[in-house]
Amino acid sequence: MTPEREKDILGRLAEGVLNYDEEMVRQAAQEALDEGMDANKAVFEGLVEGMKKAGDLYEQQEYFVPELLMCADALYAGLEILRPHMQSAKGDGGVKGQVVMGVVQGDVHDIGKNLVKIMFEASGFEVHDLGKDVPLEKFVEEQLRTDSEIVALSAMMTTTMVGMKDIIKAIKEKNPKAKIMIGGAPVTDEIADRFGADGYAKDASNALKEAINMIASLREL
């Protein structure tokens, strides 16, 4: 496949998601497979790229929740075609691991968390999504119930971010092996360290890399 052709297909995957055009996405996804493009590349440099742009438009208040949901539908239409051909980090196409995720209590900003969820599902993680405004006990209960390797906490406000510290402590007391990743606008690497988290993700792509590293380190134990 020529670089021009690759660019064209990736561009249409992204554009289809951004314009919630499921037909365009399906067609471009099928062409990607038929012409030998790596499915992971099609997902992350095509579909996810479009979803990131939709996220940017949402932040700028040009898109609203209904548009984002339609963009996500278009992304999933492409994923349906591409996912069976994706390689997981282990190379066997199986589930990479389980993640509990949610937005902490008092916070209802879930666009970032939803983007992370899409990235994780696209990559073969099993995601237990608790939604937004999630109380501390719910994170602890769900981690224990599912025995998920990773808990991902999100907060978009400084006032709600401080609650992460208690959640991390509570989960670690019940299950010291669980890995905890935090993210959101006010969160930094330094805060993650101070709160006792195992990782920090500044965006969806970083969250995915961080999660894959966490799973790898757990499986080496």
Short mmCIF file of C-alpha atoms in Angstrom, two decimals:
data_model
loop_
_atom_site.label_atom_id
_atom_site.label_comp_id
_atom_site.label_asym_id
_atom_site.label_seq_id
_atom_site.Cartn_x
_atom_site.Cartn_y
_atom_site.Cartn_z
CA MET A 1 0.00 0.00 0.00
CA THR A 2 1.41 3.39 -0.96
CA PRO A 3 1.82 6.05 1.76
CA GLU A 4 -0.75 8.19 -0.12
CA ARG A 5 -3.31 5.38 -0.10
CA GLU A 6 -2.68 4.70 3.59
CA LYS A 7 -3.14 8.38 4.38
CA ASP A 8 -6.39 8.42 2.38
CA ILE A 9 -7.88 5.44 4.26
CA LEU A 10 -6.80 6.71 7.70
CA GLY A 11 -8.17 10.14 6.80
CA ARG A 12 -11.56 8.70 5.85
CA LEU A 13 -11.72 6.58 9.01
CA ALA A 14 -11.10 9.70 11.12
CA GLU A 15 -13.42 11.89 9.04
CA GLY A 16 -16.19 9.27 9.14
CA VAL A 17 -16.04 9.16 12.93
CA LEU A 18 -15.91 12.95 13.22
CA ASN A 19 -18.91 13.35 10.89
CA TYR A 20 -20.71 10.34 12.41
CA ASP A 21 -20.87 8.72 8.98
CA GLU A 22 -21.07 5.00 9.77
CA GLU A 23 -21.18 4.01 6.10
CA MET A 24 -17.94 5.88 5.32
CA VAL A 25 -16.28 4.26 8.33
CA ARG A 26 -17.38 0.73 7.39
CA GLN A 27 -16.21 1.17 3.82
CA ALA A 28 -12.81 2.59 4.82
CA ALA A 29 -12.34 -0.13 7.46
CA GLN A 30 -13.07 -2.85 4.90
CA GLU A 31 -10.65 -1.26 2.41
CA ALA A 32 -7.98 -1.10 5.13
CA LEU A 33 -8.30 -4.86 5.68
CA ASP A 34 -8.61 -5.76 1.98
CA GLU A 35 -5.46 -3.80 1.17
CA GLY A 36 -3.39 -5.24 4.01
CA MET A 37 -3.23 -2.32 6.43
CA ASP A 38 -2.40 -3.24 10.02
CA ALA A 39 -5.73 -3.27 11.90
CA ASN A 40 -4.18 -1.67 15.00
CA LYS A 41 -2.96 1.21 12.88
CA ALA A 42 -6.41 1.63 11.29
CA VAL A 43 -8.01 1.76 14.75
CA PHE A 44 -5.57 4.07 16.52
CA GLU A 45 -4.44 6.35 13.68
CA GLY A 46 -7.85 6.38 12.01
CA LEU A 47 -10.88 5.75 14.23
CA VAL A 48 -9.40 6.94 17.53
CA GLU A 49 -7.88 10.00 15.86
CA GLY A 50 -11.39 10.97 14.71
CA MET A 51 -12.77 10.44 18.20
CA LYS A 52 -10.01 12.61 19.69
CA LYS A 53 -10.96 15.41 17.29
CA ALA A 54 -14.60 14.99 18.32
CA GLY A 55 -13.45 15.28 21.95
CA ASP A 56 -11.66 18.53 21.08
CA LEU A 57 -14.81 19.93 19.47
CA TYR A 58 -16.74 18.98 22.58
CA GLU A 59 -14.23 20.85 24.76
CA GLN A 60 -14.68 23.88 22.48
CA GLN A 61 -18.47 23.51 22.81
CA GLU A 62 -18.89 22.97 19.07
CA TYR A 63 -20.06 19.40 19.66
CA PHE A 64 -22.39 18.31 22.43
CA VAL A 65 -23.22 14.95 23.99
CA PRO A 66 -25.60 13.79 21.18
CA GLU A 67 -22.88 14.38 18.55
CA LEU A 68 -20.29 12.57 20.65
CA LEU A 69 -22.57 9.57 21.01
CA MET A 70 -23.07 9.44 17.24
CA CYS A 71 -19.29 9.70 16.74
CA ALA A 72 -18.85 6.79 19.15
CA ASP A 73 -21.43 4.76 17.17
CA ALA A 74 -19.45 5.38 13.98
CA LEU A 75 -16.23 4.37 15.75
CA TYR A 76 -17.82 1.13 16.97
CA ALA A 77 -19.08 0.40 13.42
CA GLY A 78 -15.44 0.44 12.30
CA LEU A 79 -14.27 -1.51 15.33
CA GLU A 80 -16.70 -4.31 14.54
CA ILE A 81 -14.86 -4.87 11.26
CA LEU A 82 -11.31 -4.26 12.50
CA ARG A 83 -11.26 -5.72 16.01
CA PRO A 84 -11.11 -9.42 14.97
CA HIS A 85 -7.88 -8.61 13.10
CA MET A 86 -6.19 -6.65 15.88
CA GLN A 87 -3.12 -7.98 17.64
CA SER A 88 -3.05 -7.71 21.41
CA ALA A 89 0.23 -7.03 23.21
CA LYS A 90 0.47 -10.76 23.93
CA GLY A 91 -0.03 -11.40 20.22
CA ASP A 92 -2.86 -13.89 20.72
CA GLY A 93 -5.78 -11.52 20.23
CA GLY A 94 -7.15 -12.43 23.67
CA VAL A 95 -8.34 -10.13 26.43
CA LYS A 96 -5.43 -8.09 27.73
CA GLY A 97 -6.84 -7.62 31.20
CA GLN A 98 -9.72 -6.14 33.17
CA VAL A 99 -10.15 -2.51 34.14
CA VAL A 100 -12.60 -0.86 36.51
CA MET A 101 -13.07 2.79 35.60
CA GLY A 102 -15.16 5.71 36.69
CA VAL A 103 -15.33 9.41 37.48
CA VAL A 104 -14.98 10.10 41.20
CA GLN A 105 -17.81 11.25 43.46
CA GLY A 106 -18.99 14.83 42.97
CA ASP A 107 -17.72 14.94 39.38
CA VAL A 108 -19.92 14.46 36.32
CA HIS A 109 -17.39 15.27 33.56
CA ASP A 110 -17.06 11.96 31.75
CA ILE A 111 -15.96 12.73 28.19
CA GLY A 112 -12.30 11.96 28.97
CA LYS A 113 -13.22 8.74 30.73
CA ASN A 114 -15.38 7.70 27.78
CA LEU A 115 -12.51 8.25 25.33
CA VAL A 116 -10.26 6.13 27.54
CA LYS A 117 -12.94 3.43 27.64
CA ILE A 118 -13.12 3.35 23.84
CA MET A 119 -9.31 3.03 23.57
CA PHE A 120 -9.27 0.20 26.11
CA GLU A 121 -12.11 -1.73 24.51
CA ALA A 122 -10.55 -1.30 21.09
CA SER A 123 -7.36 -2.84 22.44
CA GLY A 124 -8.98 -5.90 23.95
CA PHE A 125 -9.40 -4.90 27.60
CA GLU A 126 -12.57 -5.91 29.42
CA VAL A 127 -13.91 -2.65 30.86
CA HIS A 128 -16.20 -2.37 33.88
CA ASP A 129 -17.47 1.20 33.54
CA LEU A 130 -18.99 2.63 36.73
CA GLY A 131 -19.94 5.92 35.04
CA LYS A 132 -19.69 9.28 36.78
CA ASP A 133 -20.14 10.60 40.33
CA VAL A 134 -19.01 7.22 41.70
CA PRO A 135 -18.73 6.81 45.49
CA LEU A 136 -15.54 5.40 47.02
CA GLU A 137 -17.12 2.09 48.14
CA LYS A 138 -18.31 1.32 44.60
CA PHE A 139 -14.74 1.37 43.23
CA VAL A 140 -13.58 -0.94 46.03
CA GLU A 141 -16.53 -3.34 45.63
CA GLU A 142 -16.21 -3.55 41.84
CA GLN A 143 -12.46 -4.19 41.96
CA LEU A 144 -12.98 -7.04 44.42
CA ARG A 145 -16.00 -8.43 42.54
CA THR A 146 -14.26 -8.52 39.15
CA ASP A 147 -10.69 -9.04 40.41
CA SER A 148 -9.64 -6.45 37.82
CA GLU A 149 -5.92 -5.80 37.58
CA ILE A 150 -6.38 -2.05 37.05
CA VAL A 151 -8.62 0.65 38.49
CA ALA A 152 -8.70 3.90 36.49
CA LEU A 153 -9.96 7.00 38.31
CA SER A 154 -10.87 10.24 36.57
CA ALA A 155 -11.52 13.74 37.95
CA MET A 156 -11.86 16.99 36.06
CA MET A 157 -12.02 19.37 39.03
CA THR A 158 -9.46 20.11 41.73
CA THR A 159 -12.18 19.82 44.37
CA THR A 160 -13.12 16.27 43.36
CA MET A 161 -9.55 15.18 42.62
CA VAL A 162 -8.64 15.19 46.32
CA GLY A 163 -11.12 12.33 46.87
CA MET A 164 -8.89 10.07 44.76
CA LYS A 165 -6.43 9.76 47.62
CA ASP A 166 -9.00 8.01 49.86
CA ILE A 167 -10.13 5.71 47.04
CA ILE A 168 -6.54 4.64 46.34
CA LYS A 169 -5.93 3.97 50.02
CA ALA A 170 -9.16 1.95 50.38
CA ILE A 171 -8.46 -0.20 47.31
CA LYS A 172 -4.84 -0.85 48.32
CA GLU A 173 -5.96 -1.92 51.81
CA LYS A 174 -8.33 -4.52 50.33
CA ASN A 175 -6.08 -5.59 47.47
CA PRO A 176 -2.46 -4.38 47.51
CA LYS A 177 -1.84 -6.00 44.10
CA ALA A 178 -4.40 -3.85 42.25
CA LYS A 179 -2.79 -1.20 40.04
CA ILE A 180 -4.36 2.25 40.13
CA MET A 181 -4.13 4.83 37.39
CA ILE A 182 -5.46 8.37 37.70
CA GLY A 183 -6.12 11.09 35.16
CA GLY A 184 -8.09 14.23 34.37
CA ALA A 185 -7.42 17.93 33.81
CA PRO A 186 -6.02 18.86 37.28
CA VAL A 187 -4.02 15.64 37.75
CA THR A 188 -0.24 15.57 37.33
CA ASP A 189 2.52 13.00 37.69
CA GLU A 190 3.48 14.57 41.00
CA ILE A 191 -0.09 14.31 42.34
CA ALA A 192 -0.26 10.65 41.29
CA ASP A 193 2.91 9.99 43.30
CA ARG A 194 1.63 11.92 46.29
CA PHE A 195 -1.72 10.10 46.29
CA GLY A 196 -0.06 6.69 46.03
CA ALA A 197 -1.30 5.86 42.51
CA ASP A 198 0.70 3.45 40.34
CA GLY A 199 0.36 5.54 37.22
CA TYR A 200 -0.82 8.79 35.69
CA ALA A 201 -2.27 9.33 32.23
CA LYS A 202 -2.56 12.75 30.67
CA ASP A 203 -4.76 11.48 27.82
CA ALA A 204 -6.39 8.37 26.38
CA SER A 205 -3.31 7.20 24.43
CA ASN A 206 -1.11 7.51 27.51
CA ALA A 207 -3.70 5.71 29.61
CA LEU A 208 -3.58 2.77 27.24
CA LYS A 209 0.24 2.57 27.21
CA GLU A 210 0.32 2.86 30.98
CA ALA A 211 -2.28 0.09 31.36
CA ILE A 212 -0.42 -2.28 29.03
CA ASN A 213 2.80 -1.72 31.03
CA MET A 214 0.95 -2.33 34.31
CA ILE A 215 -0.52 -5.61 33.04
CA ALA A 216 2.90 -6.70 31.74
CA SER A 217 4.55 -5.99 35.11
CA LEU A 218 1.79 -7.88 36.98
CA ARG A 219 2.16 -10.93 34.74
CA GLU A 220 5.91 -11.00 35.27
CA LEU A 221 5.50 -11.28 39.05
#
